[in-house]
PDB file of C-alpha atoms in Angstrom:
ATOM      1  CA  MET Z   1     125.632   8.535  15.195  1.00 81.00           C
ATOM      2  CA  LEU Z   2     125.113  11.620  17.342  1.00 86.00           C
ATOM      3  CA  ARG Z   3     122.569   9.859  19.516  1.00 88.00           C
ATOM      4  CA  GLY Z   4     124.999   6.999  20.184  1.00 91.00           C
ATOM      5  CA  LEU Z   5     127.780   9.394  21.143  1.00 94.00           C
ATOM      6  CA  ILE Z   6     125.549  11.322  23.532  1.00 94.00           C
ATOM      7  CA  LEU Z   7     124.259   8.061  25.002  1.00 94.00           C
ATOM      8  CA  GLY Z   8     127.823   6.890  25.620  1.00 96.00           C
ATOM      9  CA  VAL Z   9     128.701  10.158  27.377  1.00 96.00           C
ATOM     10  CA  HIS Z  10     125.470   9.862  29.373  1.00 96.00           C
ATOM     11  CA  VAL Z  11     126.334   6.372  30.644  1.00 97.00           C
ATOM     12  CA  LEU Z  12     129.908   7.432  31.426  1.00 97.00           C
ATOM     13  CA  LEU Z  13     128.642  10.412  33.435  1.00 96.00           C
ATOM     14  CA  ALA Z  14     126.265   8.154  35.359  1.00 97.00           C
ATOM     15  CA  LEU Z  15     129.104   5.809  36.277  1.00 97.00           C
ATOM     16  CA  MET Z  16     131.322   8.736  37.305  1.00 96.00           C
ATOM     17  CA  ILE Z  17     128.577  10.155  39.524  1.00 95.00           C
ATOM     18  CA  ILE Z  18     128.118   6.759  41.173  1.00 95.00           C
ATOM     19  CA  GLY Z  19     131.855   6.512  41.801  1.00 94.00           C
ATOM     20  CA  LEU Z  20     132.082  10.013  43.224  1.00 92.00           C
ATOM     21  CA  VAL Z  21     129.147   9.493  45.548  1.00 91.00           C
ATOM     22  CA  LEU Z  22     130.674   6.287  46.848  1.00 90.00           C
ATOM     23  CA  LEU Z  23     134.029   7.997  47.436  1.00 87.00           C
ATOM     24  CA  GLN Z  24     132.563  10.928  49.364  1.00 83.00           C
ATOM     25  CA  ARG Z  25     132.972  11.035  53.071  1.00 76.00           C
ATOM     26  CA  GLY Z  26     130.037   9.728  55.069  1.00 69.00           C
ATOM     27  CA  LYS Z  27     129.125  10.446  58.681  1.00 59.00           C
ATOM     28  CA  GLY Z  28     131.405   7.832  60.183  1.00 57.00           C
ATOM     29  CA  ALA Z  29     133.525   6.657  57.256  1.00 53.00           C
ATOM     30  CA  GLU Z  30     136.373   8.297  55.442  1.00 52.00           C
ATOM     31  CA  ALA Z  31     136.876   8.386  51.668  1.00 51.00           C
ATOM     32  CA  GLY Z  32     140.477   7.209  51.893  1.00 54.00           C
ATOM     33  CA  ALA Z  33     139.802   4.115  53.956  1.00 56.00           C
ATOM     34  CA  GLY Z  34     140.926   1.990  51.026  1.00 58.00           C
ATOM     35  CA  PHE Z  35     144.363   3.632  51.152  1.00 58.00           C
ATOM     36  CA  GLY Z  36     144.974   2.837  54.793  1.00 59.00           C
ATOM     37  CA  SER Z  37     143.760   4.074  58.109  1.00 56.00           C
ATOM     38  CA  GLY Z  38     143.814   7.828  58.439  1.00 54.00           C
ATOM     39  CA  ALA Z  39     145.271   8.379  54.994  1.00 52.00           C
ATOM     40  CA  SER Z  40     142.344  10.315  53.538  1.00 52.00           C
ATOM     41  CA  GLY Z  41     143.767  13.648  54.613  1.00 54.00           C
ATOM     42  CA  THR Z  42     147.036  13.086  52.830  1.00 57.00           C
ATOM     43  CA  VAL Z  43     145.823  11.318  49.705  1.00 60.00           C
ATOM     44  CA  PHE Z  44     143.434  14.033  48.513  1.00 60.00           C
ATOM     45  CA  GLY Z  45     145.090  17.059  50.070  1.00 61.00           C
ATOM     46  CA  ALA Z  46     145.048  18.830  53.416  1.00 56.00           C
ATOM     47  CA  ARG Z  47     141.492  20.134  53.028  1.00 57.00           C
ATOM     48  CA  GLY Z  48     140.149  16.635  52.409  1.00 57.00           C
ATOM     49  CA  THR Z  49     137.885  15.398  49.700  1.00 57.00           C
ATOM     50  CA  SER Z  50     134.658  17.172  50.505  1.00 67.00           C
ATOM     51  CA  THR Z  51     135.149  20.230  48.326  1.00 81.00           C
ATOM     52  CA  LEU Z  52     136.756  18.454  45.362  1.00 87.00           C
ATOM     53  CA  PHE Z  53     134.247  15.606  45.215  1.00 87.00           C
ATOM     54  CA  SER Z  54     131.304  17.912  45.890  1.00 88.00           C
ATOM     55  CA  LYS Z  55     132.243  20.191  43.023  1.00 91.00           C
ATOM     56  CA  LEU Z  56     132.922  17.286  40.646  1.00 92.00           C
ATOM     57  CA  THR Z  57     129.598  15.692  41.563  1.00 92.00           C
ATOM     58  CA  ALA Z  58     127.779  18.956  40.877  1.00 93.00           C
ATOM     59  CA  VAL Z  59     129.502  19.384  37.495  1.00 95.00           C
ATOM     60  CA  PHE Z  60     128.824  15.790  36.446  1.00 96.00           C
ATOM     61  CA  ALA Z  61     125.220  16.047  37.625  1.00 96.00           C
ATOM     62  CA  GLY Z  62     124.754  19.178  35.507  1.00 96.00           C
ATOM     63  CA  LEU Z  63     126.255  17.472  32.461  1.00 97.00           C
ATOM     64  CA  PHE Z  64     124.077  14.415  33.125  1.00 97.00           C
ATOM     65  CA  PHE Z  65     121.027  16.678  33.162  1.00 97.00           C
ATOM     66  CA  VAL Z  66     122.038  18.270  29.841  1.00 97.00           C
ATOM     67  CA  THR Z  67     122.634  14.909  28.173  1.00 96.00           C
ATOM     68  CA  SER Z  68     119.281  13.652  29.514  1.00 96.00           C
ATOM     69  CA  LEU Z  69     117.455  16.598  27.958  1.00 96.00           C
ATOM     70  CA  THR Z  70     119.360  16.210  24.692  1.00 94.00           C
ATOM     71  CA  LEU Z  71     118.511  12.512  24.453  1.00 93.00           C
ATOM     72  CA  ALA Z  72     114.861  13.274  25.209  1.00 93.00           C
ATOM     73  CA  TYR Z  73     114.798  15.902  22.455  1.00 92.00           C
ATOM     74  CA  LEU Z  74     116.452  13.584  19.940  1.00 89.00           C
ATOM     75  CA  GLY Z  75     114.077  10.778  20.893  1.00 87.00           C
ATOM     76  CA  SER Z  76     110.984  12.915  20.393  1.00 88.00           C
ATOM     77  CA  HIS Z  77     112.118  14.010  16.926  1.00 83.00           C
ATOM     78  CA  ALA Z  78     112.385  10.612  15.263  1.00 71.00           C
ATOM     79  CA  THR Z  79     114.256  10.405  12.008  1.00 67.00           C
ATOM     80  CA  VAL Z  80     112.404   9.703   8.782  1.00 70.00           C
ATOM     81  CA  GLN Z  81     114.988   7.212   7.623  1.00 69.00           C
ATOM     82  CA  PRO Z  82     114.505   3.598   8.718  1.00 63.00           C
ATOM     83  CA  THR Z  83     116.869   2.372  11.368  1.00 69.00           C
ATOM     84  CA  SER Z  84     116.539  -1.405  11.117  1.00 80.00           C
ATOM     85  CA  VAL Z  85     117.465  -3.753   8.300  1.00 85.00           C
ATOM     86  CA  LEU Z  86     113.867  -4.933   7.927  1.00 86.00           C
ATOM     87  CA  GLU Z  87     112.553  -1.379   7.618  1.00 81.00           C
ATOM     88  CA  ARG Z  88     115.149  -0.597   4.952  1.00 83.00           C
ATOM     89  CA  ALA Z  89     114.259  -3.743   2.998  1.00 87.00           C
ATOM     90  CA  ALA Z  90     110.556  -2.928   3.166  1.00 86.00           C
ATOM     91  CA  GLN Z  91     111.219   0.611   1.995  1.00 83.00           C
ATOM     92  CA  GLN Z  92     113.357  -0.598  -0.925  1.00 86.00           C
ATOM     93  CA  ALA Z  93     110.736  -3.170  -1.912  1.00 87.00           C
ATOM     94  CA  ALA Z  94     108.033  -0.514  -1.863  1.00 85.00           C
ATOM     95  CA  ALA Z  95     110.172   1.817  -3.939  1.00 83.00           C
ATOM     96  CA  THR Z  96     111.002  -0.774  -6.614  1.00 84.00           C
ATOM     97  CA  ALA Z  97     107.565  -2.456  -6.831  1.00 71.00           C
ATOM     98  CA  PRO Z  98     105.774   0.365  -8.736  1.00 61.00           C
ATOM     99  CA  ALA Z  99     108.677   0.735 -11.160  1.00 52.00           C
ATOM    100  CA  LYS Z 100     108.574  -2.956 -12.113  1.00 51.00           C
ATOM    101  CA  ALA Z 101     104.784  -3.274 -12.352  1.00 51.00           C
ATOM    102  CA  PRO Z 102     104.242  -1.386 -15.656  1.00 54.00           C
ATOM    103  CA  ALA Z 103     107.200  -3.096 -17.321  1.00 55.00           C
ATOM    104  CA  SER Z 104     106.035  -6.606 -16.443  1.00 58.00           C
ATOM    105  CA  THR Z 105     102.423  -6.235 -17.533  1.00 62.00           C
ATOM    106  CA  PRO Z 106     101.803  -7.189 -21.178  1.00 62.00           C
ATOM    107  CA  PRO Z 107     100.566  -4.483 -23.489  1.00 61.00           C
ATOM    108  CA  PRO Z 108      96.820  -4.525 -24.011  1.00 65.00           C
ATOM    109  CA  ALA Z 109      95.620  -6.570 -26.978  1.00 66.00           C
ATOM    110  CA  SER Z 110      94.619  -4.506 -29.941  1.00 70.00           C
ATOM    111  CA  THR Z 111      90.897  -4.239 -30.198  1.00 69.00           C
ATOM    112  CA  PRO Z 112      89.111  -3.679 -33.463  1.00 68.00           C
ATOM    113  CA  THR Z 113      87.969  -0.159 -33.991  1.00 73.00           C
ATOM    114  CA  PRO Z 114      84.243   0.175 -33.558  1.00 75.00           C
ATOM    115  CA  GLN Z 115      82.330   0.727 -36.800  1.00 79.00           C
ATOM    116  CA  PRO Z 116      79.453   3.099 -36.941  1.00 78.00           C
ATOM    117  CA  ALA Z 117      76.027   1.561 -36.875  1.00 77.00           C
ATOM    118  CA  PRO Z 118      74.257   1.490 -40.248  1.00 79.00           C
ATOM    119  CA  ALA Z 119      71.739   4.218 -40.762  1.00 78.00           C
ATOM    120  CA  PRO Z 120      68.123   3.098 -40.809  1.00 80.00           C
ATOM    121  CA  GLU Z 121      66.452   2.920 -44.202  1.00 80.00           C
ATOM    122  CA  GLN Z 122      64.056   5.641 -45.053  1.00 76.00           C
ATOM    123  CA  LYS Z 123      60.753   4.900 -46.878  1.00 67.00           C
TER     124      LYS Z 123
END
């Protein structure tokens, strides 16, 4: 459960970093080109997008790094419990097999008690 949540956050952070990098201002292009020509200064504020997007990219990159390390730690410490249906079925079969084995075997047949050997005759 925890691993799935962290993995979801990890993928979301990756997509957000990709989006932020694509929106940042390049050498000859402007981030607000999709909003019209010359509109990048007014869409994201007077200072432009460089400081906002740079800071957001740094924060998301740091969070991406933390989630990467967390997923690596969780992956190296595998759980003891089976995760697939087949592993669970095999574990249940192994747990119930010894319990059924003594009950299904018939009781041993009664054997006659051994009688002592006759003593040799003395002359």
